[in-house]
Coordinates of C-alpha atoms in Angstrom, one line a residue:
M572 CA -24.0 -199.9 -35.8
E573 CA -25.1 -198.5 -32.5
W574 CA -23.9 -195.0 -33.5
V575 CA -26.3 -194.7 -36.5
W576 CA -29.5 -193.9 -34.6
P577 CA -28.0 -191.2 -32.4
W578 CA -26.5 -189.5 -35.5
L579 CA -29.7 -189.7 -37.5
N580 CA -31.5 -188.1 -34.5
A581 CA -28.8 -185.3 -34.4
L582 CA -29.2 -184.8 -38.1
G583 CA -32.9 -184.4 -37.9
E584 CA -32.6 -181.9 -35.0
A585 CA -30.0 -179.9 -37.0
L586 CA -32.2 -179.7 -40.1
L587 CA -35.2 -178.6 -38.0
Q588 CA -33.0 -176.0 -36.4
L589 CA -32.0 -174.8 -39.9
L590 CA -35.6 -174.4 -40.9
I591 CA -36.5 -172.2 -37.9
Q592 CA -33.4 -170.0 -38.0
P593 CA -33.9 -166.7 -39.7
F594 CA -30.3 -166.4 -41.1
Y595 CA -30.8 -168.8 -44.0
Y596 CA -33.9 -167.0 -45.2
I597 CA -32.2 -163.6 -44.8
A598 CA -29.4 -164.9 -47.0
I599 CA -31.9 -166.0 -49.7
I600 CA -33.7 -162.7 -49.6
L601 CA -30.5 -160.7 -49.9
I602 CA -29.5 -162.8 -52.9
A603 CA -32.9 -162.3 -54.6
L604 CA -32.6 -158.5 -54.1
M605 CA -29.1 -158.5 -55.6
Y606 CA -30.2 -160.4 -58.7
H607 CA -33.3 -158.3 -59.0
R608 CA -31.2 -155.2 -58.9
Q609 CA -29.0 -156.7 -61.7
L610 CA -32.2 -157.3 -63.7
L611 CA -33.3 -153.7 -63.3
Q612 CA -29.9 -152.5 -64.5
E613 CA -30.0 -154.7 -67.6
R614 CA -33.4 -153.3 -68.5
K615 CA -32.3 -149.8 -68.1
L616 CA -29.1 -150.2 -70.2
F617 CA -30.5 -152.5 -72.9
L618 CA -34.3 -152.3 -72.6
V619 CA -34.3 -156.1 -72.2
R620 CA -33.7 -158.5 -69.3
M621 CA -31.0 -161.1 -70.0
Q622 CA -31.9 -163.5 -67.2
S623 CA -34.7 -163.9 -64.7
S624 CA -33.8 -162.9 -61.1
I625 CA -35.9 -165.8 -59.9
T626 CA -33.9 -168.2 -62.1
Q627 CA -30.6 -166.7 -60.8
T628 CA -31.8 -167.0 -57.2
I629 CA -32.8 -170.6 -57.6
R630 CA -29.4 -171.4 -59.1
A631 CA -27.7 -169.7 -56.2
V632 CA -29.8 -171.6 -53.6
L633 CA -29.3 -175.0 -55.3
G634 CA -25.6 -174.4 -55.8
G635 CA -25.3 -173.4 -52.1
I636 CA -27.0 -176.6 -51.0
V637 CA -24.5 -178.7 -53.0
I638 CA -21.5 -176.7 -51.6
G639 CA -22.9 -176.8 -48.1
A640 CA -23.4 -180.6 -48.2
A641 CA -19.9 -181.2 -49.5
V642 CA -18.2 -178.9 -47.0
S643 CA -20.4 -180.3 -44.1
I644 CA -19.3 -183.9 -44.9
V645 CA -15.6 -182.8 -44.9
F646 CA -15.9 -180.7 -41.8
L647 CA -17.8 -183.6 -40.1
F648 CA -14.6 -185.6 -40.0
L649 CA -12.6 -182.6 -38.7
G650 CA -14.8 -181.5 -35.8
A651 CA -15.0 -178.0 -34.5
H652 CA -15.9 -176.0 -31.4
L653 CA -18.6 -173.7 -32.9
T654 CA -21.5 -172.4 -31.0
L655 CA -24.5 -170.1 -31.4
G656 CA -22.2 -167.2 -30.5
S657 CA -20.0 -168.1 -33.4
L658 CA -23.0 -168.0 -35.8
I659 CA -24.2 -164.6 -34.5
S660 CA -20.7 -163.2 -34.5
I661 CA -20.1 -164.2 -38.2
W662 CA -23.4 -162.7 -39.3
V663 CA -23.0 -159.5 -37.4
A664 CA -19.5 -159.1 -38.8
A665 CA -20.7 -159.8 -42.4
L666 CA -23.6 -157.4 -42.2
V667 CA -21.4 -154.6 -40.8
L668 CA -18.8 -155.1 -43.5
A669 CA -21.6 -155.2 -46.1
L670 CA -22.6 -151.7 -45.1
I671 CA -19.2 -150.7 -46.5
R672 CA -19.3 -152.8 -49.6
I673 CA -21.7 -155.5 -50.6
R674 CA -18.9 -157.8 -51.8
Y675 CA -17.6 -157.9 -48.2
L676 CA -20.8 -160.0 -47.5
C677 CA -18.6 -163.1 -47.5
F678 CA -17.5 -165.7 -45.0
A679 CA -13.7 -165.1 -45.6
Y680 CA -14.0 -161.4 -44.9
A681 CA -16.1 -161.9 -41.8
V682 CA -13.9 -164.6 -40.3
G683 CA -10.7 -162.6 -41.2
A684 CA -12.1 -159.5 -39.5
L685 CA -13.1 -161.5 -36.4
G686 CA -9.7 -163.1 -36.2
I687 CA -7.9 -159.7 -36.3
L688 CA -10.4 -158.3 -33.7
Q689 CA -9.8 -161.3 -31.5
F690 CA -6.1 -160.8 -31.7
A691 CA -6.6 -157.1 -30.7
F692 CA -8.9 -158.1 -27.7
N693 CA -6.3 -160.7 -26.5
I694 CA -3.6 -158.1 -26.5
A695 CA -5.8 -155.7 -24.5
S696 CA -6.5 -158.5 -22.0
G697 CA -7.0 -156.0 -19.2
W698 CA -9.9 -154.4 -20.9
Q699 CA -13.1 -155.8 -19.5
P700 CA -16.1 -153.7 -20.5
S701 CA -19.5 -154.3 -18.9
G702 CA -23.0 -154.9 -20.3
M703 CA -23.7 -156.0 -23.8
L704 CA -20.3 -154.8 -25.0
G705 CA -18.6 -156.9 -22.5
Q706 CA -20.6 -160.0 -23.6
A707 CA -19.7 -159.3 -27.2
V708 CA -16.0 -158.9 -26.4
E709 CA -16.0 -162.2 -24.5
T710 CA -17.8 -164.0 -27.3
V711 CA -15.1 -162.8 -29.8
R712 CA -12.3 -163.8 -27.4
G713 CA -13.9 -167.3 -27.1
L714 CA -14.2 -168.0 -30.8
D715 CA -12.4 -171.1 -32.1
M716 CA -10.7 -169.1 -34.9
P717 CA -8.5 -171.9 -36.3
A718 CA -11.7 -174.0 -36.9
L719 CA -13.5 -171.0 -38.5
L720 CA -10.5 -170.3 -40.7
V721 CA -10.3 -173.9 -41.8
L722 CA -14.0 -173.8 -42.6
A723 CA -13.5 -170.6 -44.6
A724 CA -10.8 -172.2 -46.7
L725 CA -13.0 -175.3 -47.4
L726 CA -15.9 -173.0 -48.3
H727 CA -13.8 -171.1 -50.8
I728 CA -12.6 -174.3 -52.4
G729 CA -16.2 -175.1 -53.1
E730 CA -16.8 -171.5 -54.2
A731 CA -13.9 -171.8 -56.8
A732 CA -15.4 -175.0 -58.2
F733 CA -18.9 -173.5 -58.6
A734 CA -17.6 -170.2 -59.9
R735 CA -16.0 -172.3 -62.7
M736 CA -19.3 -174.1 -63.3
Q737 CA -21.9 -171.4 -62.8
G738 CA -19.9 -168.2 -63.6
V739 CA -20.9 -167.8 -67.3
S740 CA -24.6 -168.4 -66.6
M741 CA -24.6 -165.7 -64.0
A742 CA -22.7 -163.1 -66.1
S743 CA -24.5 -159.9 -66.8
P744 CA -23.5 -157.4 -69.6
F745 CA -23.0 -153.7 -68.9
L746 CA -21.8 -150.5 -70.4
M747 CA -19.3 -148.0 -68.9
E748 CA -17.0 -145.3 -70.0
G749 CA -13.5 -146.5 -71.0
K750 CA -10.2 -144.8 -70.4
R751 CA -10.6 -142.6 -73.5
G752 CA -14.1 -141.4 -72.6
K753 CA -15.9 -143.7 -75.0
L754 CA -18.4 -146.4 -74.0
V755 CA -17.1 -150.0 -73.7
G756 CA -19.0 -153.2 -73.1
G757 CA -18.2 -155.7 -70.4
Y758 CA -19.5 -158.3 -68.1
Q759 CA -20.3 -158.4 -64.4
M760 CA -20.1 -161.8 -62.7
Q761 CA -22.1 -161.6 -59.4
L762 CA -22.2 -164.9 -57.7
F763 CA -23.8 -165.5 -54.3
W764 CA -24.7 -168.7 -52.6
A765 CA -26.7 -169.4 -49.4
L766 CA -25.1 -172.4 -47.8
P767 CA -26.9 -174.6 -45.2
L768 CA -24.0 -176.0 -43.2
L769 CA -24.2 -178.8 -40.6
I770 CA -21.3 -178.4 -38.2
L771 CA -20.1 -181.0 -35.7
V772 CA -19.6 -179.5 -32.2
P773 CA -18.5 -181.1 -28.9
T774 CA -20.8 -181.4 -25.9
N775 CA -19.9 -181.5 -22.2
G776 CA -22.2 -184.5 -21.6
G777 CA -24.3 -186.9 -23.7
G778 CA -24.2 -186.5 -27.4
A779 CA -23.0 -189.1 -29.9
S780 CA -19.5 -190.5 -30.0
L781 CA -17.3 -190.7 -33.0
P782 CA -15.5 -193.9 -34.3
W783 CA -12.5 -191.7 -35.2
T784 CA -10.5 -188.9 -33.6
P785 CA -11.2 -185.5 -35.2
L786 CA -8.6 -182.8 -35.8
F787 CA -10.3 -180.5 -33.3
Q788 CA -10.5 -182.7 -30.2
A789 CA -12.7 -180.9 -27.7
G790 CA -14.8 -183.5 -26.0
Q791 CA -16.1 -187.1 -26.0
G792 CA -19.6 -186.4 -27.1
Y793 CA -20.7 -184.5 -30.2
T794 CA -23.8 -183.2 -31.8
L795 CA -24.7 -181.2 -35.0
I796 CA -25.8 -177.5 -35.3
A797 CA -27.1 -175.7 -38.4
L798 CA -24.9 -172.8 -39.6
P799 CA -26.3 -170.8 -42.5
I800 CA -23.5 -169.1 -44.5
L801 CA -23.5 -166.5 -47.3
L802 CA -20.7 -166.8 -49.8
G803 CA -20.1 -164.2 -52.5
L804 CA -17.8 -163.5 -55.4
S805 CA -17.9 -160.4 -57.6
D806 CA -15.7 -159.8 -60.7
N807 CA -16.0 -157.9 -63.9
T808 CA -14.2 -157.8 -67.3
Q809 CA -14.1 -155.6 -70.3
S810 CA -11.1 -157.4 -71.9
M811 CA -12.2 -161.0 -71.9
L812 CA -15.1 -163.3 -72.6
P813 CA -16.9 -164.1 -69.4
G814 CA -16.0 -167.8 -69.7
R815 CA -12.3 -167.1 -69.9
K816 CA -12.5 -164.6 -67.1
M817 CA -14.3 -167.0 -64.7
K818 CA -11.8 -169.8 -65.4
L819 CA -9.0 -167.4 -64.5
T820 CA -10.8 -166.1 -61.4
A821 CA -11.7 -169.7 -60.2
K822 CA -8.0 -170.8 -60.6
R823 CA -6.8 -167.8 -58.5
L824 CA -9.5 -168.4 -56.0
L825 CA -8.5 -172.0 -55.6
L826 CA -4.9 -171.0 -55.1
Y827 CA -6.0 -168.5 -52.4
S828 CA -8.2 -171.1 -50.7
M829 CA -5.3 -173.7 -50.6
T830 CA -3.0 -171.0 -49.1
L831 CA -5.6 -170.1 -46.5
L832 CA -6.1 -173.8 -45.7
V833 CA -2.3 -174.4 -45.1
F834 CA -2.1 -171.4 -42.7
S835 CA -5.3 -172.4 -40.9
L836 CA -4.1 -175.9 -40.3
L837 CA -0.8 -174.7 -39.1
A838 CA -2.7 -172.4 -36.7
V839 CA -4.4 -175.5 -35.2
W840 CA -1.0 -176.8 -34.1
W841 CA 0.6 -173.5 -33.3
P842 CA -2.0 -170.9 -32.2
P843 CA 0.2 -167.8 -32.7
L844 CA -0.3 -168.2 -36.4
T845 CA -4.0 -167.6 -36.1
V846 CA -3.7 -163.9 -36.7
V847 CA -1.5 -164.5 -39.7
A848 CA -4.2 -166.9 -41.2
A849 CA -6.8 -164.2 -40.4
L850 CA -4.8 -161.6 -42.3
V851 CA -4.5 -164.1 -45.2
A852 CA -8.3 -164.6 -45.2
F853 CA -9.0 -160.9 -45.5
A854 CA -6.0 -159.4 -47.3
G855 CA -5.7 -162.4 -49.7
H856 CA -9.3 -161.9 -50.9
E857 CA -8.7 -158.2 -51.4
L858 CA -5.5 -159.0 -53.3
L859 CA -7.5 -161.1 -55.8
V860 CA -9.9 -158.2 -56.4
W861 CA -7.0 -155.6 -56.7
Y862 CA -5.0 -157.8 -59.1
S863 CA -8.1 -158.4 -61.3
A864 CA -8.8 -154.7 -61.6
L865 CA -5.2 -153.9 -62.3
E866 CA -5.2 -156.6 -65.0
E867 CA -8.3 -155.1 -66.7
Q868 CA -6.7 -151.7 -66.8
H869 CA -3.7 -152.9 -68.8
L870 CA -5.7 -155.0 -71.3
S871 CA -7.6 -153.6 -74.4
P872 CA -11.4 -153.7 -74.4
A873 CA -12.7 -156.9 -76.1
F874 CA -16.2 -155.6 -76.9
V875 CA -15.6 -152.8 -79.4
H876 CA -16.6 -152.8 -83.0
P877 CA -14.0 -153.8 -85.6
Q878 CA -13.3 -151.9 -88.8
H879 CA -15.9 -154.1 -90.6
G880 CA -18.9 -155.6 -88.9
L881 CA -20.6 -155.3 -85.5
K882 CA -19.2 -156.9 -82.3
V883 CA -21.7 -159.0 -80.3
L884 CA -21.8 -158.1 -76.6
S885 CA -24.5 -160.5 -75.5
V886 CA -27.3 -162.8 -76.9
I887 CA -30.7 -162.9 -75.3
P888 CA -31.6 -166.4 -74.2
N889 CA -34.2 -168.2 -76.3
S890 CA -34.0 -165.6 -79.0
P891 CA -33.4 -166.3 -82.8
A892 CA -29.7 -165.4 -82.3
A893 CA -29.4 -167.9 -79.5
E894 CA -31.1 -170.6 -81.7
L895 CA -28.7 -169.8 -84.6
G896 CA -25.7 -170.3 -82.2
I897 CA -24.4 -166.7 -82.2
E898 CA -22.1 -166.1 -79.2
A899 CA -20.8 -163.1 -77.3
G900 CA -17.6 -161.8 -78.8
E901 CA -18.4 -162.8 -82.3
T902 CA -18.9 -160.3 -85.2
L903 CA -21.9 -159.9 -87.4
Y904 CA -20.2 -159.3 -90.8
K905 CA -22.9 -159.5 -93.4
V906 CA -26.7 -159.6 -93.2
N907 CA -28.7 -160.6 -96.3
G908 CA -25.5 -160.0 -98.3
M909 CA -25.0 -156.5 -97.0
L910 CA -21.9 -155.6 -95.0
V911 CA -23.0 -153.9 -91.7
H912 CA -21.1 -151.2 -89.8
S913 CA -23.8 -149.8 -87.5
P914 CA -27.1 -150.7 -85.9
E915 CA -28.8 -148.6 -88.5
E916 CA -27.3 -150.7 -91.3
L917 CA -28.2 -153.9 -89.5
H918 CA -31.8 -152.8 -89.2
R919 CA -31.9 -151.8 -92.8
A920 CA -30.3 -155.1 -93.9
L921 CA -32.9 -157.2 -91.9
R922 CA -35.7 -155.2 -93.4
M923 CA -34.5 -156.2 -96.9
N924 CA -36.3 -159.5 -96.3
S925 CA -38.7 -159.4 -93.5
A926 CA -39.5 -163.1 -93.5
F927 CA -36.0 -164.6 -93.8
C928 CA -32.4 -163.7 -93.1
K929 CA -29.0 -164.9 -94.1
L930 CA -26.0 -164.1 -91.9
E931 CA -22.2 -164.2 -92.2
V932 CA -20.7 -164.2 -88.7
R933 CA -17.0 -164.1 -87.9
N934 CA -16.2 -166.3 -84.9
H935 CA -13.5 -165.7 -82.2
Q936 CA -10.8 -167.0 -84.5
G937 CA -11.9 -164.7 -87.4
E938 CA -13.4 -167.6 -89.4
S939 CA -16.8 -167.2 -91.2
K940 CA -19.9 -169.0 -90.2
F941 CA -23.0 -168.9 -92.5
M942 CA -26.4 -169.0 -90.9
Q943 CA -30.0 -168.6 -92.1
R944 CA -33.4 -168.6 -90.4
A945 CA -37.0 -167.5 -90.9
I946 CA -38.1 -164.4 -89.1
Y947 CA -41.5 -164.5 -87.3
E948 CA -43.7 -161.7 -86.3
G949 CA -43.1 -160.3 -82.8
E950 CA -39.4 -161.5 -82.6
H951 CA -36.6 -159.1 -81.5
H952 CA -35.8 -156.5 -84.2
Q953 CA -32.1 -157.4 -84.0
L954 CA -32.7 -161.2 -83.7
G955 CA -31.9 -161.0 -80.0
V956 CA -28.4 -159.7 -80.4
V957 CA -27.1 -157.0 -78.0
M958 CA -24.4 -155.1 -79.7
A959 CA -21.2 -153.6 -78.3
P960 CA -21.7 -149.8 -77.6
D961 CA -21.3 -147.3 -80.4
N962 CA -21.6 -144.1 -78.2
H963 CA -25.2 -143.6 -79.2
E964 CA -26.5 -145.4 -76.0
A965 CA -28.5 -143.3 -73.6
W966 CA -27.3 -144.9 -70.3
A967 CA -24.0 -146.2 -68.8
V968 CA -22.9 -147.5 -65.5
Q969 CA -21.0 -145.4 -63.0
P970 CA -18.3 -147.5 -61.4
R971 CA -18.6 -147.1 -57.6
P972 CA -18.8 -149.3 -54.5
V973 CA -22.2 -150.8 -53.8
T974 CA -23.3 -151.1 -50.1
L975 CA -25.9 -153.2 -48.4
L976 CA -28.3 -150.3 -48.0
Q977 CA -28.1 -149.5 -51.7
V978 CA -29.0 -153.2 -52.5
L979 CA -32.0 -153.1 -50.1
T980 CA -33.3 -149.9 -51.7
L981 CA -32.5 -151.3 -55.3
K982 CA -30.5 -148.1 -56.1
L983 CA -28.7 -148.2 -59.5
F984 CA -25.5 -146.3 -60.3
T985 CA -26.3 -145.4 -63.9
R986 CA -26.1 -142.0 -65.6
R987 CA -27.5 -140.6 -68.8
K988 CA -24.8 -140.2 -71.4
E989 CA -24.5 -136.6 -72.7
R990 CA -24.7 -136.5 -76.5
R991 CA -22.3 -134.4 -78.5
M992 CA -23.6 -132.2 -81.3
D993 CA -22.2 -134.6 -83.9
E994 CA -24.1 -137.6 -82.5
A995 CA -27.4 -138.2 -84.2
P996 CA -30.0 -140.3 -82.4
L997 CA -30.8 -143.6 -84.0
A998 CA -34.1 -144.2 -85.6
L999 CA -34.6 -147.7 -84.3
P1000 CA -37.7 -149.1 -82.7
P1001 CA -37.6 -149.9 -79.0
A1002 CA -36.5 -153.4 -78.1
P1003 CA -39.3 -155.5 -76.5
V1004 CA -38.8 -157.9 -73.7
V1005 CA -38.6 -161.2 -75.5
S1006 CA -37.4 -163.6 -72.7
D1007 CA -38.3 -164.5 -69.2
K1008 CA -34.9 -165.9 -68.5
G1009 CA -32.9 -163.8 -66.5
S1010 CA -25.3 -153.7 -60.7
V1011 CA -22.3 -153.4 -61.4
E1012 CA -20.0 -153.1 -58.5
M1013 CA -16.4 -152.2 -59.2

């Protein structure tokens, strides 16, 4: 047991290093800004906030700690030659890519881009610039890319697991124009995690010894360094319930992660495959995004009103509708015995009995559920139900890429919908903010 004290000492130093590094706090601030931007968009579209940005940020931080701990334990037994230069290179690459699109603020994109850049620098081996540029080039050339690619694969396995578990709770409803020019409802799943990783690195002298032989054999002594990482996943759907969409996305992400892990491990034993693994890391992630968008284009919108009744787009947490068990994708069929076809009819039906309501709701299978509940003063005028659009909404989302600068400035891509002459405004009271719980990038 002589090895226990040196490793406890190394663990304490690594955790202290994590606390004094700015990168982990930068990641948390960026996540908080992205979820606050999402909250502002919900309030602009629906006049309510579905989730609290603070709650979403806390979930992201706690989820990141769990993923980081699990991946750190696995990577501890593999070993890796990662340095402070590796950390800086990853963060610089991620921030530069985020200036193009915020969803590029992800470890797989950063490592993939660095692997391709390293391959290009190694081909141009005669190019030796001077100054800071020369130092940057040498840092990239010296990166242990197979180790970074293996780490990227492990991180995305954890990301797939938490996307399956947390995806629905992070889903945010939105409105946009469909293919025929009418508004359709959908969900944006924006998931980000700040991961505190503890990475095993070899040392030239001193350090603690391992009782096993790691995959990356680089020295006899080892220590730990803190490596804060930002993971991100963004997806949207207009054709599926958010739970089903996230199950599908998590399954595909796991397949991508396992493919990347195979190529990365092969690159450990045969280095020429490193550039192939780097291309898989970057292009494979893009393929997931492209295929998801293509799939959505060929499927019919799910959140549109049927011939009879009103389709539920979302339910405000802690509202009467949430207490009754009404779910997104279900249909409000009758209210107080009255068949409803519009928000106006829903409002009229609820006012038939201001103290009590009886509902007939059609579930996802088309079966009727009967509910009843007292109505109290100050509660949401629609029981906390956010309906699918009926083309009377004032605002809709403009689908366009979101960059890091737009997140930092909290810029929203929404536009006021132009009304046609045959569209009469609804005489409904404004919806108050009834919950403290709680952008769409295409």
